[in-house]
Every structure is written in structure tokens, then in C-alpha cells.
PDB file of C-alpha atoms in Angstrom:
ATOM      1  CA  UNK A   1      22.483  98.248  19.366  1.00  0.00           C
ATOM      2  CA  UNK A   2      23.165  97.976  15.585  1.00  0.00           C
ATOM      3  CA  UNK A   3      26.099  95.553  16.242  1.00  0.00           C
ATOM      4  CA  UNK A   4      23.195  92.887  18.464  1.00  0.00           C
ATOM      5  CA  UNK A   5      21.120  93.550  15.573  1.00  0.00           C
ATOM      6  CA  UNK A   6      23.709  92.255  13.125  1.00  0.00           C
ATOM      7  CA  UNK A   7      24.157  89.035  15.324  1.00  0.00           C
ATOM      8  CA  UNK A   8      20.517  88.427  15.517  1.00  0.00           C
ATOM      9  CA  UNK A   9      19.870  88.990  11.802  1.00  0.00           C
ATOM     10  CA  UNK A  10      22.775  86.102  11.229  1.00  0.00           C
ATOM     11  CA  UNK A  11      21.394  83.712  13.629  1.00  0.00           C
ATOM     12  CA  UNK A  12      18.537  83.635  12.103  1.00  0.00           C
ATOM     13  CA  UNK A  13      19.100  82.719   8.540  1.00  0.00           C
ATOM     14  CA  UNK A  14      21.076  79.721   9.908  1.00  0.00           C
ATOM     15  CA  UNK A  15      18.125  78.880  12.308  1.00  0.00           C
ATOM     16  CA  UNK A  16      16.378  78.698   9.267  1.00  0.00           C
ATOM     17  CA  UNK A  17      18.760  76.343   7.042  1.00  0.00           C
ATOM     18  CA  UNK A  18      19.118  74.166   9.754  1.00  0.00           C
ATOM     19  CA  UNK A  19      15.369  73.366  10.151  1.00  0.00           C
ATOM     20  CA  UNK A  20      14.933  73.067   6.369  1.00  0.00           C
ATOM     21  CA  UNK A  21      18.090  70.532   6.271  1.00  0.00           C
ATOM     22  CA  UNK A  22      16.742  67.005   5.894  1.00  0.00           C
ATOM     23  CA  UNK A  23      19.489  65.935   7.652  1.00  0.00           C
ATOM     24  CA  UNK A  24      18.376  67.995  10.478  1.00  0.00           C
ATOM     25  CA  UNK A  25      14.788  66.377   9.312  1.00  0.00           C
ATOM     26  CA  UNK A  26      15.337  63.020   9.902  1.00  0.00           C
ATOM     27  CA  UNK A  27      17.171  63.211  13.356  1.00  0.00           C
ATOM     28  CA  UNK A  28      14.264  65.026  14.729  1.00  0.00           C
ATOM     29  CA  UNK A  29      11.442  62.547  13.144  1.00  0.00           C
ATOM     30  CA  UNK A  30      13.694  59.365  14.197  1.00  0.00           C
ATOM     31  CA  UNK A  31      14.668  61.082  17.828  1.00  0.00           C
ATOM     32  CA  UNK A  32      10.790  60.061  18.659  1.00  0.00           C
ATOM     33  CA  UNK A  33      10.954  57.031  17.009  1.00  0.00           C
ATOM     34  CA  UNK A  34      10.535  53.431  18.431  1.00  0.00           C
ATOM     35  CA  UNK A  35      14.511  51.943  18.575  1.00  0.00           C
ATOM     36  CA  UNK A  36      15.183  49.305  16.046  1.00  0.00           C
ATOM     37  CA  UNK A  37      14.860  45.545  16.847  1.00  0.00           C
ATOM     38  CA  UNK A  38      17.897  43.644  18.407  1.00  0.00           C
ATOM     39  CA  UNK A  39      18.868  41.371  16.061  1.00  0.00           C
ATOM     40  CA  UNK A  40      18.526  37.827  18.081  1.00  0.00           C
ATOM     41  CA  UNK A  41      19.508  34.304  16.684  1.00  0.00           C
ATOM     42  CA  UNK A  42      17.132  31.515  15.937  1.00  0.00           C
ATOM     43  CA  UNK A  43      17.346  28.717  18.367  1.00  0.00           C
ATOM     44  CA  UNK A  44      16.112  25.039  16.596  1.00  0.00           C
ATOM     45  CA  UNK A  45      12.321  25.665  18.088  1.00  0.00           C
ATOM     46  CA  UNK A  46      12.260  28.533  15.641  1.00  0.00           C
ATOM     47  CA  UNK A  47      13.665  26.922  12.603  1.00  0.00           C
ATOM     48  CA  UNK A  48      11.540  23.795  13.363  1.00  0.00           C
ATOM     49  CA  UNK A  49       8.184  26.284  13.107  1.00  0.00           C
ATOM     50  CA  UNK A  50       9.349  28.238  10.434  1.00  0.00           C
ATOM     51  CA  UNK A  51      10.093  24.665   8.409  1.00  0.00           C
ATOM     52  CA  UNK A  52       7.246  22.265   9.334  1.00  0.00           C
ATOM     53  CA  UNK A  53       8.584  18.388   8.003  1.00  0.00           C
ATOM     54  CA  UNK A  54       6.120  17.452   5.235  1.00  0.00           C
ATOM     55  CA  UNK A  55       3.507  14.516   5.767  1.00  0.00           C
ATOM     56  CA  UNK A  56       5.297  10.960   4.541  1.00  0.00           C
ATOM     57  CA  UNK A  57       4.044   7.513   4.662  1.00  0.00           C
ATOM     58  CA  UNK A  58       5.691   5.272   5.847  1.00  0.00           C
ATOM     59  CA  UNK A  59       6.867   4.149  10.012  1.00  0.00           C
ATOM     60  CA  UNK A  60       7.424   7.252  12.459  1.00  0.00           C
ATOM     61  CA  UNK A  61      10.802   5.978  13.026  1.00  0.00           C
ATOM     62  CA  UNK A  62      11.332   6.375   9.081  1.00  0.00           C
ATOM     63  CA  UNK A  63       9.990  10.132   9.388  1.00  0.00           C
ATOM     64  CA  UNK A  64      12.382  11.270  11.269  1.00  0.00           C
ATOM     65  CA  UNK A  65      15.323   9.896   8.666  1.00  0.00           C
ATOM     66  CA  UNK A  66      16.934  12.316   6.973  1.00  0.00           C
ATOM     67  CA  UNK A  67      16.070   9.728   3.868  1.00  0.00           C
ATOM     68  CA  UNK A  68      12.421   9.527   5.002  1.00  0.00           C
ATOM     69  CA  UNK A  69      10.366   8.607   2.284  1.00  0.00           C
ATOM     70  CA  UNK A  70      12.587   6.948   0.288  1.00  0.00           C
ATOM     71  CA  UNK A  71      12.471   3.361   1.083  1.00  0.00           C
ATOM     72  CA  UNK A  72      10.791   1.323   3.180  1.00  0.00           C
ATOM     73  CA  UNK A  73       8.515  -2.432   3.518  1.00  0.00           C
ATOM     74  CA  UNK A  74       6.654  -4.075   5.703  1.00  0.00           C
ATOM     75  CA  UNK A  75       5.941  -8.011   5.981  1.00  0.00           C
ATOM     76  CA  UNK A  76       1.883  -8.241   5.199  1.00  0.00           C
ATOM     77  CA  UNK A  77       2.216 -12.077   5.333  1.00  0.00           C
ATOM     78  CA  UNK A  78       0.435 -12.925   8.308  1.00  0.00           C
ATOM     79  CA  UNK A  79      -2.752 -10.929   7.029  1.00  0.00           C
ATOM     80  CA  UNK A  80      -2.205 -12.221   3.564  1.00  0.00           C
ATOM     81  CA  UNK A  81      -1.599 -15.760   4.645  1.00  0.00           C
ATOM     82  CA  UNK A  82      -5.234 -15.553   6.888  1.00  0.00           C
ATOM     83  CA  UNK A  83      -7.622 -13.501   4.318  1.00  0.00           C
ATOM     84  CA  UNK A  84      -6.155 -16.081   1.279  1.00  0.00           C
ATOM     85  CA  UNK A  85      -7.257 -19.025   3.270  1.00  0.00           C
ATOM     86  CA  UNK A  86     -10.855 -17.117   4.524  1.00  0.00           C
ATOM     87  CA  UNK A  87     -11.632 -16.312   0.618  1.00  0.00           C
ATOM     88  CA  UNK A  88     -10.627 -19.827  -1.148  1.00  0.00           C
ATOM     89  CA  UNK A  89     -12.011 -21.614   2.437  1.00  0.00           C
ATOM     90  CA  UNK A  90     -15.678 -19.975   1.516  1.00  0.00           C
ATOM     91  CA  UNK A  91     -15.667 -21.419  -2.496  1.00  0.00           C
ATOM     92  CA  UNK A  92     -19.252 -22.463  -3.242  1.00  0.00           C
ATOM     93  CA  UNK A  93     -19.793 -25.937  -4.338  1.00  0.00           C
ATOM     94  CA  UNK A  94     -19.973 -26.568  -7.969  1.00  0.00           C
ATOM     95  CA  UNK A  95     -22.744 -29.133  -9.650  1.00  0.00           C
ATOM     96  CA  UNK A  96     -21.510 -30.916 -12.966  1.00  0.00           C
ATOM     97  CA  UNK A  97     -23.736 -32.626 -16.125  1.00  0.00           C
ATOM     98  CA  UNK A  98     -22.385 -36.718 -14.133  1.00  0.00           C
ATOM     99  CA  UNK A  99     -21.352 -35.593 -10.596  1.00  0.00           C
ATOM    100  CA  UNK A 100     -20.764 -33.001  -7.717  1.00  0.00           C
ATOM    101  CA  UNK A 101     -17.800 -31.290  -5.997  1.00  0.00           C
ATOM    102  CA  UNK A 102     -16.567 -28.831  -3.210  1.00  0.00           C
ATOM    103  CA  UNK A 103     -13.300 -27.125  -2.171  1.00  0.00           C
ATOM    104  CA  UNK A 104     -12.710 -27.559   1.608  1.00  0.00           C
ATOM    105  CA  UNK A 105      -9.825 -26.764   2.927  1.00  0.00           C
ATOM    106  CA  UNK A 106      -6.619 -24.987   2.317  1.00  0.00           C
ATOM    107  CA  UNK A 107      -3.767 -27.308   3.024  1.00  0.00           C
ATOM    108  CA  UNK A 108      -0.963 -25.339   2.296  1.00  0.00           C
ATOM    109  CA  UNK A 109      -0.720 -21.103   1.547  1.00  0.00           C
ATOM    110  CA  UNK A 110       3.010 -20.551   1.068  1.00  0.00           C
ATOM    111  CA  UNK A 111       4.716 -17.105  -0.119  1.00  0.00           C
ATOM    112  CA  UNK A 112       4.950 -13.348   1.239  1.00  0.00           C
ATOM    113  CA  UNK A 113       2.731 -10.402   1.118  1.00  0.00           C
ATOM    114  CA  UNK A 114       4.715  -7.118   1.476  1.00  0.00           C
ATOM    115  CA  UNK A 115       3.665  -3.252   1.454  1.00  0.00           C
ATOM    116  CA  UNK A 116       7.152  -1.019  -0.062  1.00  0.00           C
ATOM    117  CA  UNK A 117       7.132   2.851   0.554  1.00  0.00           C
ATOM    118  CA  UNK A 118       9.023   4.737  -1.933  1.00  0.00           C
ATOM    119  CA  UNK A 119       9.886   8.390  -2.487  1.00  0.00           C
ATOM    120  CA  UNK A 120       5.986   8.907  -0.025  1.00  0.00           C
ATOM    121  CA  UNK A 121       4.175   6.598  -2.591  1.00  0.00           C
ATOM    122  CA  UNK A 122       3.371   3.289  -2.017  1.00  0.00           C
ATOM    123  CA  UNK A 123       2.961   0.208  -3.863  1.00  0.00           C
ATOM    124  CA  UNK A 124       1.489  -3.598  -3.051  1.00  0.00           C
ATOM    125  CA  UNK A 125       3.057  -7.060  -4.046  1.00  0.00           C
ATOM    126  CA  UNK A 126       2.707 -10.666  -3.252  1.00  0.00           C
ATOM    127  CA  UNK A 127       4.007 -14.032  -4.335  1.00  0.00           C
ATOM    128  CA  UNK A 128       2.246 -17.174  -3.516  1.00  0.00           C
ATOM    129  CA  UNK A 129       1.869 -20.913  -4.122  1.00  0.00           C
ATOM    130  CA  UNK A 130      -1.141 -22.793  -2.826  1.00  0.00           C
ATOM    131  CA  UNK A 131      -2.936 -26.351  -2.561  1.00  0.00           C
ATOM    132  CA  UNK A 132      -6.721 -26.857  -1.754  1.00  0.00           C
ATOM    133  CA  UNK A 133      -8.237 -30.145  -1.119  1.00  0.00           C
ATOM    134  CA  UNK A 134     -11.666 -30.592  -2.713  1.00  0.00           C
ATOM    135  CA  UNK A 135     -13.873 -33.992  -2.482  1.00  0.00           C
ATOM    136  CA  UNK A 136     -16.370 -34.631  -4.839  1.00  0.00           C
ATOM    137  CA  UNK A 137     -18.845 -37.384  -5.895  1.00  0.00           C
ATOM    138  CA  UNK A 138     -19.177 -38.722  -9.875  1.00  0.00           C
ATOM    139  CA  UNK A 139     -21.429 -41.118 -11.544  1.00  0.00           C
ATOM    140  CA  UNK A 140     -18.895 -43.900 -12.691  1.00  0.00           C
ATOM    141  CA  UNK A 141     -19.811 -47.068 -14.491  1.00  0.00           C
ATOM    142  CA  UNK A 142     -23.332 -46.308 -13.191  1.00  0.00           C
ATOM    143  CA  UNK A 143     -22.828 -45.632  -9.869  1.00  0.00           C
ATOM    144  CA  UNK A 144     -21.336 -42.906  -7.747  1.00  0.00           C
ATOM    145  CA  UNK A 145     -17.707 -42.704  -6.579  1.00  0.00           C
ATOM    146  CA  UNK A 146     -16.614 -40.502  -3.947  1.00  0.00           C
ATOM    147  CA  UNK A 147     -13.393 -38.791  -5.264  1.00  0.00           C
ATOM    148  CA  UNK A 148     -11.100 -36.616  -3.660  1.00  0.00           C
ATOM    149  CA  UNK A 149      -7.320 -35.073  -3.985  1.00  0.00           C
ATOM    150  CA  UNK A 150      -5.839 -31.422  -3.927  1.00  0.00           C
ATOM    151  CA  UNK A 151      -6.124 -28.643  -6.686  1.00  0.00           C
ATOM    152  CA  UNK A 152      -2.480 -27.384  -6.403  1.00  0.00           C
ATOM    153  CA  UNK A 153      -1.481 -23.786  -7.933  1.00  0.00           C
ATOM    154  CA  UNK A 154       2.098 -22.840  -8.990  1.00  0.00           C
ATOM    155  CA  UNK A 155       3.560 -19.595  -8.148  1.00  0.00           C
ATOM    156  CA  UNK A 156       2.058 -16.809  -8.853  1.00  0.00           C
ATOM    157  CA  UNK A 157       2.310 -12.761  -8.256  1.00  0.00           C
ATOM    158  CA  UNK A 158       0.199  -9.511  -8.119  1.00  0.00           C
ATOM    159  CA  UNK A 159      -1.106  -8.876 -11.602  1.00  0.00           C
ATOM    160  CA  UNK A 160      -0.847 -12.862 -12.897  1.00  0.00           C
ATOM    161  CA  UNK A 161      -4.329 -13.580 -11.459  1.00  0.00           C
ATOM    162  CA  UNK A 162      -5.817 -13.575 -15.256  1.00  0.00           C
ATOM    163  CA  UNK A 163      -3.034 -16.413 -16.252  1.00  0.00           C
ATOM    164  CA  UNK A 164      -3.705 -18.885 -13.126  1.00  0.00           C
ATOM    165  CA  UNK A 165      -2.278 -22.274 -13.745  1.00  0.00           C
ATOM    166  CA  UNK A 166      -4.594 -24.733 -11.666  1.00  0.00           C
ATOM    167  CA  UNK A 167      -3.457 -28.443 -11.668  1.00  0.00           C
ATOM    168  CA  UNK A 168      -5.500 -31.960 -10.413  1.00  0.00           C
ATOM    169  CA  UNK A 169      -3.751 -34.277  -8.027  1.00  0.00           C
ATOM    170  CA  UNK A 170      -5.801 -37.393  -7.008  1.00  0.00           C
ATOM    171  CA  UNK A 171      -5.763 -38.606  -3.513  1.00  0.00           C
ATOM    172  CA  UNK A 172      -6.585 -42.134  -4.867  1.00  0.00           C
ATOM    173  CA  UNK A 173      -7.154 -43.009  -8.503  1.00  0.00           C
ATOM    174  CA  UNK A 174      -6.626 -46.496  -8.562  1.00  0.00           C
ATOM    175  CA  UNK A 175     -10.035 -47.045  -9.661  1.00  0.00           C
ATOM    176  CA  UNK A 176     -10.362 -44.442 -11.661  1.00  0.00           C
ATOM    177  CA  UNK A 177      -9.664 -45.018 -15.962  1.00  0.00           C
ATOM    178  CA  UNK A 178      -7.895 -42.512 -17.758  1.00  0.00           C
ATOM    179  CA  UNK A 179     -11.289 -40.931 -19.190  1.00  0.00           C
ATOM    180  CA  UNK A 180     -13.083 -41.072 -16.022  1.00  0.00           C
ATOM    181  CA  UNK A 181      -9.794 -38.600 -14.758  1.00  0.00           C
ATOM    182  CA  UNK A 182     -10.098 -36.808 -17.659  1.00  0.00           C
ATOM    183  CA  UNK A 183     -13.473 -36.043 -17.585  1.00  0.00           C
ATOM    184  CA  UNK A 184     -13.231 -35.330 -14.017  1.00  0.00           C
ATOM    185  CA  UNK A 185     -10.301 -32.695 -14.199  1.00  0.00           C
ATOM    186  CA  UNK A 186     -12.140 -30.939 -16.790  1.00  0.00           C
ATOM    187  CA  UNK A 187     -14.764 -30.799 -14.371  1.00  0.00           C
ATOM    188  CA  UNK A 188     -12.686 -29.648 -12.153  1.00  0.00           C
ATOM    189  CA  UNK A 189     -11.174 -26.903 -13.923  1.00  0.00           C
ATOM    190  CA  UNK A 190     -14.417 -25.207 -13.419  1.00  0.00           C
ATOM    191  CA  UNK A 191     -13.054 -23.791 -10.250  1.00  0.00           C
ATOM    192  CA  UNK A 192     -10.216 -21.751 -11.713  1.00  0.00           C
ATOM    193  CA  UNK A 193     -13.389 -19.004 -12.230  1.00  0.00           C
ATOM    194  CA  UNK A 194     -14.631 -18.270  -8.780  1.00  0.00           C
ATOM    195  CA  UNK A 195     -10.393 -18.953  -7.507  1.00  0.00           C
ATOM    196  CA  UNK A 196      -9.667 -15.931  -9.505  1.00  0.00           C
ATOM    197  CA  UNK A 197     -12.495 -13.923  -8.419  1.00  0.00           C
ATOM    198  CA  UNK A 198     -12.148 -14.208  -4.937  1.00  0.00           C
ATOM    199  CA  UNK A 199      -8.108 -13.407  -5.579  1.00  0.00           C
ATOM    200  CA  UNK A 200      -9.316 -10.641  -7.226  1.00  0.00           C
ATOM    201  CA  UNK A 201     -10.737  -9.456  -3.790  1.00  0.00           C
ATOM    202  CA  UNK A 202      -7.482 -10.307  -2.259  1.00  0.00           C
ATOM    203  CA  UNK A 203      -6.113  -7.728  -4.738  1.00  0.00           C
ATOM    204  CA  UNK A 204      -8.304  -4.997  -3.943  1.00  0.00           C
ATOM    205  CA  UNK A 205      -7.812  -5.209  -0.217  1.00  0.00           C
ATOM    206  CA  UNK A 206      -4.112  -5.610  -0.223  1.00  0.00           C
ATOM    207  CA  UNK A 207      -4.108  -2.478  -2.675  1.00  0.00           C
ATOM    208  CA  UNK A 208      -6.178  -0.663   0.478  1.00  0.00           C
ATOM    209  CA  UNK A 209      -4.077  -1.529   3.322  1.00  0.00           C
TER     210      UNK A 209
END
């Protein structure tokens, strides 16, 4: 009897260290644990959703460009080349102190119109030369003389609107003295305001495109 007593009195100190052992701790509190995740490897769906491409101007094609963004232009010309001719086509007729005259026509709109992308900003630019016919009527040597011809404008670009150059080329002057054309191309000249107004519009809209 005292020898099963000794046993039992051993057993149970070690009973004892072993559920005060932390080691013995956490292998019961993890035994009823959930199990760890498998690790698993991302496929291209999840790297796609964990990295969503940022929003670029610019063509879809260009998007998906490892350079997207960084370059790219489009041709604007064949809106450019119709809203030049609908602004200059609607010029009011201007009155003058000894005669009368109106613009009528654009007879020739010739240059490019182009929108660039760069680095997801973009920016406008244009280069154009143009010729619009105008008719008019002046009092001449005291009557009136029906006078017509083209005012032609050099090249120009976005930004030069401020410095237009606009130049008087007679259809017929063969009647005409070299005051009467003097006195008509200043008269003339008064145009160059409400040109560079409604290019001024032109601006502003290709800027908005």
C-alpha cells in the first residue's frame, strides 16, 4: 500500500507541471483551433484586381501600352477645317464713312488641327493659312464702284491670333487709283477685329475637344 502511494504521490506533481507548461498550453489551445490557410498562388485575375490600371486619356488601344500615356495625336483637321470656314463664313457686313463691304466666302482653309496626349495631359495646336473673298461697294469719283478681291492671311498658329497679318488682293483694280486702293484697304482692315474674335472661338472649342 505505501509503495502505490509513493507512485501516486509522483504522478501527480508531474500531472501538475505538465498542465502548467505553456508548451503543453499551446498544443491544447491550437489542437481546437481552425488549421492554417493553404498558401495558394495568384493567378493574373487576382493581380489584375488587386492592381486596377489607372484612368489615361488618350485611344483604348493606347491604354493598354505598356507606354500608355505617354504619347499620342490625333488629326482634328477635318473639324477644324469645317468650324474655321462656319465662323469666318458668318462675318457681319461692315459699313464705312464712302462705301460698304462683306466677307462671303472662304476660298481656301489650308493647314492641320491636331489634339497630342502626353504623360495623361493633353494639349491643342493648329497651323493655318487662309483666303476669304469679300465684295464691297465705294463711292468713287462720285459714283459707286462695285469692288471685290480676297483678304488673304499668312500662316499662323495657336496663340498668334493677337498678331494676325491680314493682306488686300484686288480681283480687278484697273480702275481703281492708288488712293482710291489705299483708302479702300484701310477700310478693309477693319475686318482683322471680328476675324480674330471669331478665331478666338475657334480657340476655345479646340481647347474643349
Amino acid at each position: 500500500m505505501e509503495e502505490a502511494a509513493t507512485v501516486t504521490a509522483t504522478q501527480e506533481p508531474a500531472a501538475a507541471e505538465k498542465a502548467t507548461s505553456y508548451r503543453y498550453w499551446v498544443r491544447e489551445a491550437t489542437g481546437d483551433a481552425a488549421p492554417l490557410p493553404a498558401p495558394r498562388k495568384l493567378g493574373p485575375a487576382d493581380v489584375a484586381a488587386a492592381n486596377p490600371a489607372p484612368t489615361t486619356l488618350g485611344s483604348v488601344w493606347n491604354k493598354g501600352n505598356h507606354n500608355a500615356g505617354t504619347w499620342e495625336e490625333k488629326n482634328l483637321n477635318s473639324w477644324a477645317n469645317s468650324r474655321i470656314k462656319d465662323l469666318l463664313g458668318s462675318l457681319d457686313p461692315l459699313e464705312f464713312s464712302t462705301g460698304k463691304a462683306s466677307v462671303y466666302e472662304v476660298s481656301s482653309c489650308s493647314g492641320d488641327a491636331f489634339l497630342v496626349t502626353v504623360r495623361n495631359k493633353k494639349r491643342v495646336g493648329y497651323t493655318y493659312e487662309l483666303s476669304l473673298k469679300f465684295k464691297g461697294e465705294w463711292l468713287i469719283k462720285e459714283e459707286n464702284k462695285k469692288v471685290k478681291g480676297h483678304l488673304d492671311i499668312p500662316e499662323f498658329s495657336f496663340g498668334e491670333v493677337e498678331d494676325l497679318e491680314v493682306k488686300i488682293r484686288f480681283s480687278d483694280d484697273k480702275d481703281l487709283s492708288s488712293d482710291d486702293k489705299a483708302r479702300i484697304c484701310k477700310d478693309l482692315k477693319s475686318f482683322v477685329s471680328p476675324i480674330q474674335e471669331k478665331l478666338r472661338e475657334f480657340e476655345k472649342e479646340l481647347k474643349d475637344r
